[in-house]
Coordinates of C-alpha atoms in Angstrom, one line a residue:
M1 CA -0.1 34.5 15.8
R2 CA -2.2 33.9 12.7
N3 CA -0.4 33.9 9.4
S4 CA -2.0 35.0 6.1
P5 CA -0.9 32.6 3.4
R6 CA 0.2 34.2 0.1
R7 CA -1.6 32.8 -2.9
A8 CA 0.6 30.4 -4.8
R9 CA 0.7 30.7 -8.6
A10 CA -2.3 29.3 -10.4
G11 CA -2.0 26.5 -12.8
V12 CA 0.4 24.3 -10.8
R13 CA 1.4 21.3 -12.8
A14 CA 2.3 18.0 -11.1
H15 CA 5.2 15.7 -11.4
T16 CA 3.5 12.5 -12.4
R17 CA 4.4 9.0 -11.3
A18 CA 6.2 6.7 -13.7
A19 CA 3.9 3.8 -13.1
A20 CA 0.9 2.8 -10.9
L21 CA 0.1 -0.6 -9.4
C22 CA -1.3 -2.1 -6.2
T23 CA -4.3 -0.4 -4.9
A24 CA -2.7 2.8 -5.9
L25 CA 0.6 1.5 -4.7
L26 CA 1.9 4.3 -6.8
L27 CA 5.1 2.7 -8.0
A28 CA 7.1 5.7 -8.8
G29 CA 10.3 6.1 -10.7
S30 CA 11.4 8.3 -7.9
A31 CA 9.8 10.0 -5.0
A32 CA 8.3 13.3 -5.9
P33 CA 10.1 16.2 -4.2
A34 CA 8.5 17.7 -1.1
V35 CA 6.2 20.5 -2.0
A36 CA 7.5 24.0 -1.2
A37 CA 4.8 25.7 0.9
A38 CA 3.7 29.2 -0.1
S39 CA 3.3 30.2 3.5
G40 CA 2.2 28.6 6.7
G41 CA 1.7 28.8 10.4
T42 CA 1.3 27.0 13.7
A43 CA -1.9 26.7 15.6
A44 CA -3.1 25.8 19.1
T45 CA -6.3 24.0 20.1
A46 CA -8.7 26.9 19.3
G47 CA -11.6 25.7 17.1
A48 CA -11.2 22.0 17.7
T49 CA -14.1 20.0 19.0
A50 CA -14.5 19.8 22.8
D51 CA -13.8 16.1 23.0
A52 CA -10.7 16.4 20.8
S53 CA -9.5 19.4 22.8
R54 CA -9.5 17.4 26.0
S55 CA -7.5 14.5 24.5
G56 CA -5.4 16.5 22.1
R57 CA -6.6 14.5 19.2
G58 CA -7.4 16.6 16.2
T59 CA -5.5 19.6 17.5
L60 CA -4.1 21.6 14.6
V61 CA -0.3 21.8 14.9
S62 CA 0.6 23.7 11.6
F63 CA -0.6 24.5 8.2
D64 CA 0.8 25.4 4.8
L65 CA -0.8 26.7 1.7
L66 CA 0.5 24.3 -1.0
Y67 CA -1.0 25.7 -4.2
S68 CA -3.9 27.7 -5.5
L69 CA -5.8 27.2 -8.8
E70 CA -7.5 30.5 -8.9
K71 CA -10.0 30.1 -11.7
P72 CA -12.3 27.2 -12.7
E73 CA -10.4 26.9 -16.0
D74 CA -7.1 26.4 -14.0
V75 CA -8.7 23.5 -12.2
T76 CA -10.0 22.1 -15.4
A77 CA -6.6 22.1 -16.9
W78 CA -5.1 20.6 -13.7
L79 CA -7.6 17.7 -13.6
T80 CA -7.2 17.1 -17.3
D81 CA -3.5 16.8 -16.9
A82 CA -4.2 14.2 -14.1
K83 CA -6.6 12.3 -16.5
F84 CA -9.6 13.0 -14.2
D85 CA -13.1 14.2 -15.2
A86 CA -13.4 18.0 -15.0
G87 CA -17.1 18.1 -15.8
T88 CA -18.2 19.2 -12.3
V89 CA -15.7 22.1 -11.9
R90 CA -17.4 25.3 -10.8
Y91 CA -14.7 27.0 -8.6
G92 CA -11.0 27.6 -8.3
V93 CA -9.4 26.0 -5.2
D94 CA -6.9 26.5 -2.5
A95 CA -5.0 23.4 -1.2
Y96 CA -3.5 23.2 2.3
R97 CA -1.4 20.7 4.2
L98 CA -2.6 20.3 7.8
V99 CA -0.4 18.7 10.5
Y100 CA -2.4 17.6 13.5
R101 CA -2.3 15.5 16.7
T102 CA -3.6 12.0 16.7
V103 CA -2.8 8.6 18.1
D104 CA -0.8 5.6 16.9
P105 CA -2.1 2.0 16.7
Y106 CA -1.3 1.7 20.4
G107 CA -3.1 4.8 21.5
R108 CA 0.0 6.8 22.1
P109 CA 0.2 10.5 21.0
T110 CA 1.7 11.2 17.5
T111 CA 1.1 13.5 14.6
A112 CA -0.2 13.0 11.1
S113 CA -0.8 15.2 8.0
G114 CA -3.4 15.5 5.4
L115 CA -4.7 17.6 2.5
L116 CA -7.6 20.1 2.8
V117 CA -8.8 21.6 -0.4
L118 CA -11.4 24.4 -0.4
P119 CA -13.4 26.1 -3.2
R120 CA -12.6 29.7 -4.0
G121 CA -16.2 30.9 -3.8
G122 CA -19.5 29.3 -3.1
E123 CA -21.2 28.9 0.3
G124 CA -19.7 30.0 3.6
R125 CA -20.7 26.7 5.2
L126 CA -19.2 23.8 3.3
R127 CA -20.1 20.1 3.3
P128 CA -17.0 18.1 4.0
V129 CA -16.1 15.1 1.8
S130 CA -13.6 12.8 3.4
F131 CA -11.5 10.9 0.9
A132 CA -9.2 8.1 1.9
H133 CA -6.5 7.3 -0.7
G134 CA -5.2 4.0 -1.9
T135 CA -1.9 2.3 -0.9
G136 CA 1.4 4.0 -1.3
S137 CA 4.9 2.7 -0.5
H138 CA 6.8 6.0 -0.1
K139 CA 5.9 8.7 2.4
D140 CA 5.4 11.1 -0.5
D141 CA 2.7 8.8 -2.0
S142 CA 0.2 10.8 -0.1
P143 CA -2.2 13.6 -1.0
S144 CA -0.5 16.4 0.8
K145 CA 2.9 15.6 -0.7
Q146 CA 1.8 15.9 -4.3
T147 CA 0.9 19.0 -6.2
G148 CA -0.9 17.2 -9.0
G149 CA -1.8 13.8 -10.5
F150 CA -3.6 10.8 -9.2
L151 CA -3.4 11.3 -5.4
P152 CA -4.8 14.8 -4.8
A153 CA -7.2 14.7 -7.8
P154 CA -10.2 13.4 -5.9
P155 CA -10.2 16.1 -3.1
V156 CA -9.5 18.8 -5.7
T157 CA -12.5 17.5 -7.7
Y158 CA -14.8 17.7 -4.6
A159 CA -13.6 21.2 -3.7
A160 CA -14.0 22.5 -7.3
A161 CA -17.6 21.3 -7.1
G162 CA -18.2 23.3 -4.0
Y163 CA -17.4 20.9 -1.2
A164 CA -14.5 20.8 1.3
G165 CA -12.2 18.1 0.1
I166 CA -10.4 16.4 3.1
A167 CA -7.8 13.7 2.5
P168 CA -5.8 12.2 5.4
D169 CA -2.3 11.0 4.5
Y170 CA -2.6 8.2 7.2
L171 CA -0.1 7.5 9.9
G172 CA 3.5 7.3 8.8
M173 CA 2.7 8.9 5.4
G174 CA 3.1 12.6 4.3
V175 CA 5.1 14.3 7.1
G176 CA 4.0 11.9 9.8
P177 CA 6.6 10.0 11.8
G178 CA 7.3 6.3 11.7
P179 CA 6.3 3.5 9.4
H180 CA 2.8 3.3 7.9
P181 CA 0.6 0.6 9.6
W182 CA -0.8 -0.6 6.3
M183 CA -4.4 -1.9 6.2
D184 CA -4.8 -1.3 9.9
V185 CA -8.4 -0.1 9.9
P186 CA -8.5 1.2 13.5
S187 CA -5.6 3.6 13.0
E188 CA -6.9 4.6 9.6
T189 CA -10.1 5.5 11.3
T190 CA -8.5 7.6 14.1
A191 CA -6.3 9.4 11.6
S192 CA -9.2 10.2 9.3
L193 CA -11.5 11.3 12.2
D194 CA -8.7 13.5 13.6
M195 CA -8.1 15.0 10.2
L196 CA -11.7 16.1 10.1
R197 CA -11.3 17.7 13.5
A198 CA -8.1 19.5 12.4
A199 CA -9.9 20.8 9.3
R200 CA -12.7 22.2 11.4
A201 CA -10.1 23.9 13.7
F202 CA -8.5 25.4 10.6
M203 CA -11.6 26.8 9.0
P204 CA -11.9 30.0 11.0
R205 CA -8.8 31.2 9.2
T206 CA -10.7 31.1 6.0
G207 CA -13.9 32.8 7.3
R208 CA -15.9 29.7 6.6
T209 CA -17.2 26.7 8.5
L210 CA -17.8 23.0 8.0
D211 CA -21.2 21.4 8.0
R212 CA -21.9 18.6 10.5
E213 CA -22.8 16.0 7.9
V214 CA -19.7 14.3 6.3
A215 CA -19.8 12.5 3.0
V216 CA -17.3 9.6 3.3
T217 CA -15.5 8.0 0.4
G218 CA -12.2 6.3 -0.3
F219 CA -10.5 4.1 -2.9
S220 CA -9.0 0.6 -2.5
Q221 CA -7.2 0.6 0.9
G222 CA -9.0 3.8 1.4
A223 CA -12.4 2.1 0.9
S224 CA -11.8 0.1 4.1
A225 CA -10.6 3.3 5.8
A226 CA -13.8 5.0 4.7
M227 CA -16.0 2.2 6.1
G228 CA -14.1 2.6 9.4
L229 CA -14.6 6.3 9.6
A230 CA -18.2 6.1 8.6
R231 CA -19.0 3.6 11.4
A232 CA -17.1 5.9 13.9
L233 CA -19.1 8.9 12.8
Q234 CA -22.4 7.1 13.0
S235 CA -21.6 5.7 16.4
G236 CA -21.1 9.3 17.7
E237 CA -17.3 9.2 18.2
D238 CA -17.2 13.0 17.5
R239 CA -19.5 15.5 19.1
W240 CA -19.8 17.7 16.0
F241 CA -19.5 15.6 12.9
R242 CA -22.0 12.9 11.8
L243 CA -22.2 10.6 8.9
G244 CA -24.1 12.0 5.9
A245 CA -23.4 9.6 3.0
L246 CA -21.1 6.7 2.2
A247 CA -19.5 5.8 -1.2
P248 CA -16.4 3.6 -1.1
V249 CA -14.7 2.5 -4.3
S250 CA -13.0 -0.8 -5.2
G251 CA -12.2 -1.9 -1.7
A252 CA -10.6 -5.0 -0.3
Y253 CA -13.3 -5.2 2.3
D254 CA -12.8 -8.9 2.8
F255 CA -9.1 -8.9 2.8
G256 CA -8.6 -12.3 4.3
G257 CA -11.6 -14.1 2.8
A258 CA -11.6 -12.7 -0.7
E259 CA -8.5 -10.7 -1.6
L260 CA -5.7 -12.9 -0.2
P261 CA -7.2 -16.1 -1.7
A262 CA -7.5 -14.5 -5.1
L263 CA -4.0 -13.2 -4.8
L264 CA -2.6 -16.6 -3.9
A265 CA -4.6 -18.4 -6.6
G266 CA -3.1 -16.2 -9.3
E267 CA -6.4 -14.6 -10.2
L268 CA -4.9 -11.0 -9.9
E269 CA -2.1 -9.2 -11.6
P270 CA 1.1 -11.0 -10.7
K271 CA 3.4 -8.1 -9.7
S272 CA 0.9 -6.3 -7.7
S273 CA 0.1 -9.6 -5.9
V274 CA 3.8 -9.9 -5.0
L275 CA 3.8 -6.4 -3.5
Y276 CA 0.5 -7.0 -1.7
A277 CA 1.7 -10.2 -0.2
A278 CA 5.0 -8.6 0.9
Y279 CA 3.3 -5.5 2.4
T280 CA 0.8 -7.6 4.3
L281 CA 3.4 -9.7 6.0
V282 CA 5.8 -6.8 6.8
A283 CA 3.2 -4.4 8.0
F284 CA 1.1 -6.9 9.9
N285 CA 4.3 -8.2 11.6
R286 CA 5.1 -4.8 13.0
L287 CA 1.8 -4.7 14.8
H288 CA 1.0 -8.3 15.5
H289 CA 4.3 -10.2 15.5
L290 CA 3.8 -12.9 12.9
Y291 CA 7.4 -14.0 12.6
D292 CA 10.7 -13.7 14.4
S293 CA 12.9 -13.5 11.2
P294 CA 11.9 -12.5 7.6
A295 CA 13.6 -15.8 6.5
E296 CA 10.6 -17.6 8.0
V297 CA 8.2 -16.2 5.5
F298 CA 10.3 -14.8 2.6
Q299 CA 12.7 -16.7 0.3
A300 CA 16.3 -15.8 -0.3
P301 CA 17.5 -13.3 -1.3
Y302 CA 14.4 -11.2 -0.6
A303 CA 14.4 -12.1 3.1
D304 CA 17.5 -9.9 3.6
T305 CA 16.0 -6.8 2.0
I306 CA 12.2 -6.9 2.0
E307 CA 11.5 -5.2 5.3
A308 CA 13.7 -2.2 4.4
L309 CA 11.8 -1.7 1.1
F310 CA 8.7 -0.9 3.1
D311 CA 10.3 1.7 5.4
G312 CA 8.6 4.7 3.7
A313 CA 11.8 5.9 2.1
H314 CA 11.9 3.5 -0.9
T315 CA 10.0 4.3 -4.1
G316 CA 7.7 2.1 -6.0
R317 CA 10.3 1.6 -8.6
Q318 CA 12.7 0.3 -6.0
L319 CA 10.0 -2.1 -4.8
M320 CA 9.4 -3.3 -8.3
E321 CA 13.1 -3.9 -8.8
G322 CA 13.6 -5.5 -5.4
T323 CA 10.9 -8.1 -5.5
P324 CA 10.3 -11.2 -7.7
D325 CA 7.7 -11.5 -10.4
T326 CA 5.6 -14.1 -8.7
V327 CA 4.3 -14.9 -5.3
D328 CA 5.8 -18.4 -5.5
K329 CA 9.3 -16.9 -5.8
L330 CA 8.7 -14.6 -2.8
L331 CA 7.1 -16.7 -0.1
T332 CA 8.3 -19.7 1.8
A333 CA 5.9 -22.5 2.5
H334 CA 5.2 -21.0 5.9
G335 CA 4.7 -17.5 4.5
R336 CA 2.1 -18.8 2.0
D337 CA 0.4 -20.8 4.8
L338 CA 0.2 -17.7 7.0
L339 CA -1.8 -15.9 4.2
A340 CA -3.8 -19.0 3.0
H341 CA -4.7 -20.4 6.4
P342 CA -4.3 -17.6 8.9
S343 CA -4.2 -18.5 12.6
G344 CA -3.2 -16.8 15.9
P345 CA -2.2 -13.2 15.6
M346 CA -2.7 -13.2 11.8
A347 CA -6.3 -14.4 12.1
A348 CA -7.0 -11.9 14.8
A349 CA -5.6 -9.1 12.7
L350 CA -7.7 -10.2 9.7
R351 CA -10.9 -10.3 11.8
T352 CA -10.5 -6.6 12.4
T353 CA -9.7 -5.8 8.8
D354 CA -12.5 -8.0 7.4
D355 CA -15.5 -6.7 9.5
V356 CA -15.6 -3.2 7.9
C357 CA -19.0 -4.0 6.3
D358 CA -20.5 -5.8 9.3
W359 CA -22.8 -3.0 10.4
A360 CA -25.8 -1.0 9.3
P361 CA -25.2 2.5 7.8
R362 CA -28.3 4.7 8.2
V363 CA -27.4 7.1 5.4
P364 CA -27.5 6.9 1.6
I365 CA -24.9 4.4 0.4
R366 CA -23.4 3.1 -2.8
L367 CA -20.6 0.7 -3.4
Y368 CA -18.5 1.4 -6.6
M369 CA -16.4 -1.2 -8.4
A370 CA -15.1 -2.0 -11.9
S371 CA -15.6 -5.3 -13.7
G372 CA -12.3 -7.0 -14.4
D373 CA -10.4 -5.2 -11.6
E374 CA -7.0 -6.7 -11.7
Q375 CA -5.9 -5.8 -8.2
A376 CA -9.0 -5.8 -5.9
T377 CA -11.1 -8.9 -6.7
V378 CA -14.7 -7.9 -7.2
A379 CA -15.7 -10.6 -4.7
N380 CA -14.7 -8.0 -2.1
T381 CA -17.6 -5.8 -3.1
A382 CA -20.0 -8.8 -3.3
H383 CA -19.1 -9.9 0.2
C384 CA -19.5 -6.3 1.5
R385 CA -22.9 -6.0 0.0
T386 CA -23.9 -9.4 1.6
A387 CA -22.6 -8.3 5.0
L388 CA -24.6 -5.0 4.8
A389 CA -27.7 -6.9 3.7
R390 CA -27.5 -9.1 6.9
H391 CA -28.0 -5.9 8.8
G392 CA -31.0 -4.8 6.6
V393 CA -29.1 -2.4 4.4
A394 CA -29.7 -2.8 0.6
A395 CA -26.5 -1.1 -0.8
P396 CA -26.6 -0.5 -4.5
V397 CA -23.5 -1.7 -6.4
V398 CA -22.4 0.6 -9.2
D399 CA -20.3 -1.1 -11.8
L400 CA -18.1 1.5 -13.4
G401 CA -17.4 -0.7 -16.4
A402 CA -14.2 -1.2 -18.4
V403 CA -12.3 1.9 -17.1
D404 CA -8.6 2.4 -17.6
Y405 CA -5.9 4.5 -16.1
N406 CA -2.4 3.8 -17.3
G407 CA -3.4 0.3 -18.1
S408 CA -5.2 -0.4 -14.9
R409 CA -8.9 -0.9 -14.4
H410 CA -8.4 -0.7 -10.7
L411 CA -6.9 2.7 -10.8
G412 CA -9.4 3.7 -13.5
S413 CA -12.2 3.0 -11.0
N414 CA -10.9 5.8 -8.8
V415 CA -11.0 8.2 -11.8
R416 CA -14.5 7.3 -12.9
G417 CA -15.8 6.7 -9.4
T418 CA -14.7 10.2 -8.3
A419 CA -16.7 11.8 -11.1
A420 CA -19.8 9.6 -10.4
I421 CA -19.7 10.3 -6.6
V422 CA -19.5 14.0 -6.9
R423 CA -22.6 14.0 -9.2
W424 CA -24.4 11.6 -6.8
L425 CA -23.6 14.0 -3.9
D426 CA -25.0 16.9 -5.9
E427 CA -28.2 14.9 -6.4
L428 CA -28.5 14.2 -2.7
R429 CA -27.8 17.9 -1.9

């Protein structure tokens, strides 16, 4: 039975995070409370693509209206509070959490969640913009669990400009079960593709449809996820959706060849480097078995507590307080060697992570970055551009300049990049 969501009050204001570091490892003072849904419903497979219906992937499980910003001026105030550019706002928006069926890194059935933001007005057929967010430590560090601020601002920006803003939370984030398989591009890809399918399944409830061509973007961790989704769309992994444009921002595209060496050499911000190193070993070990005991790779006393910090229930502030200030104080000699000279399972995992640019997009593409990025070394973007060029693709690199968001050029690139991308998509349209 279809439910008709009641409109939530306009002008929702967000609880903001206390600090922000690490690819958008939004290091919060405390986890934001779960958003109270205005109304919701459950759904069956109706409206999903034929291939998704057969496998169950992309099936819409439930939906909730999280908030409505009824007028353009409400969105403008909301984005201004989030420190994002409101210059492209044309419509009010409605924001929904979708829960849908997908698969885990082993191909087993699971569920995931994501944020769908739609303009209140405009065309009946909307072009989807898939936005993949940056790293978070707590399950609530995801677009569908926040009512304002850094995380949902990009999809809200796209929707207010007349697009359908679609932002997967990823596996293990939002209301999805289990731990998050961080920097696992294959599962980021399947979760993103199935979120698109779930959004298409939901659209009949709004009296609107989604266009076939998807503009794909993402920030930091999400830039790699965006490249994975874009390649899947271009290769025809969905019978309806196809790739329309590609614009990732500040990615760690060469995680093993550029990001980890810069981190270990002390070229990046020290505390975020500690958290990256820890997250890499803990998350990769869950999938690829890098070590038998944390004490093999982490020094005391951190070996006893580090894995629990990345269980999805600990906040960014707790991660900050539970880790040392430098990588040298975190890692054993073996832990450093695993990151500096990967072999075996670690090398195999990094080959998958680092080939995200090793293909030829056949659509308009731009790579966005910020000079002086303190978290994602700009060598990542240079390496991505070179990889694309080997396939005959001349991808323009857009330097967003000396941007800043709470003292971070990395996070600032997401703010300025979002504004630049929506204007670029308007030009293409």
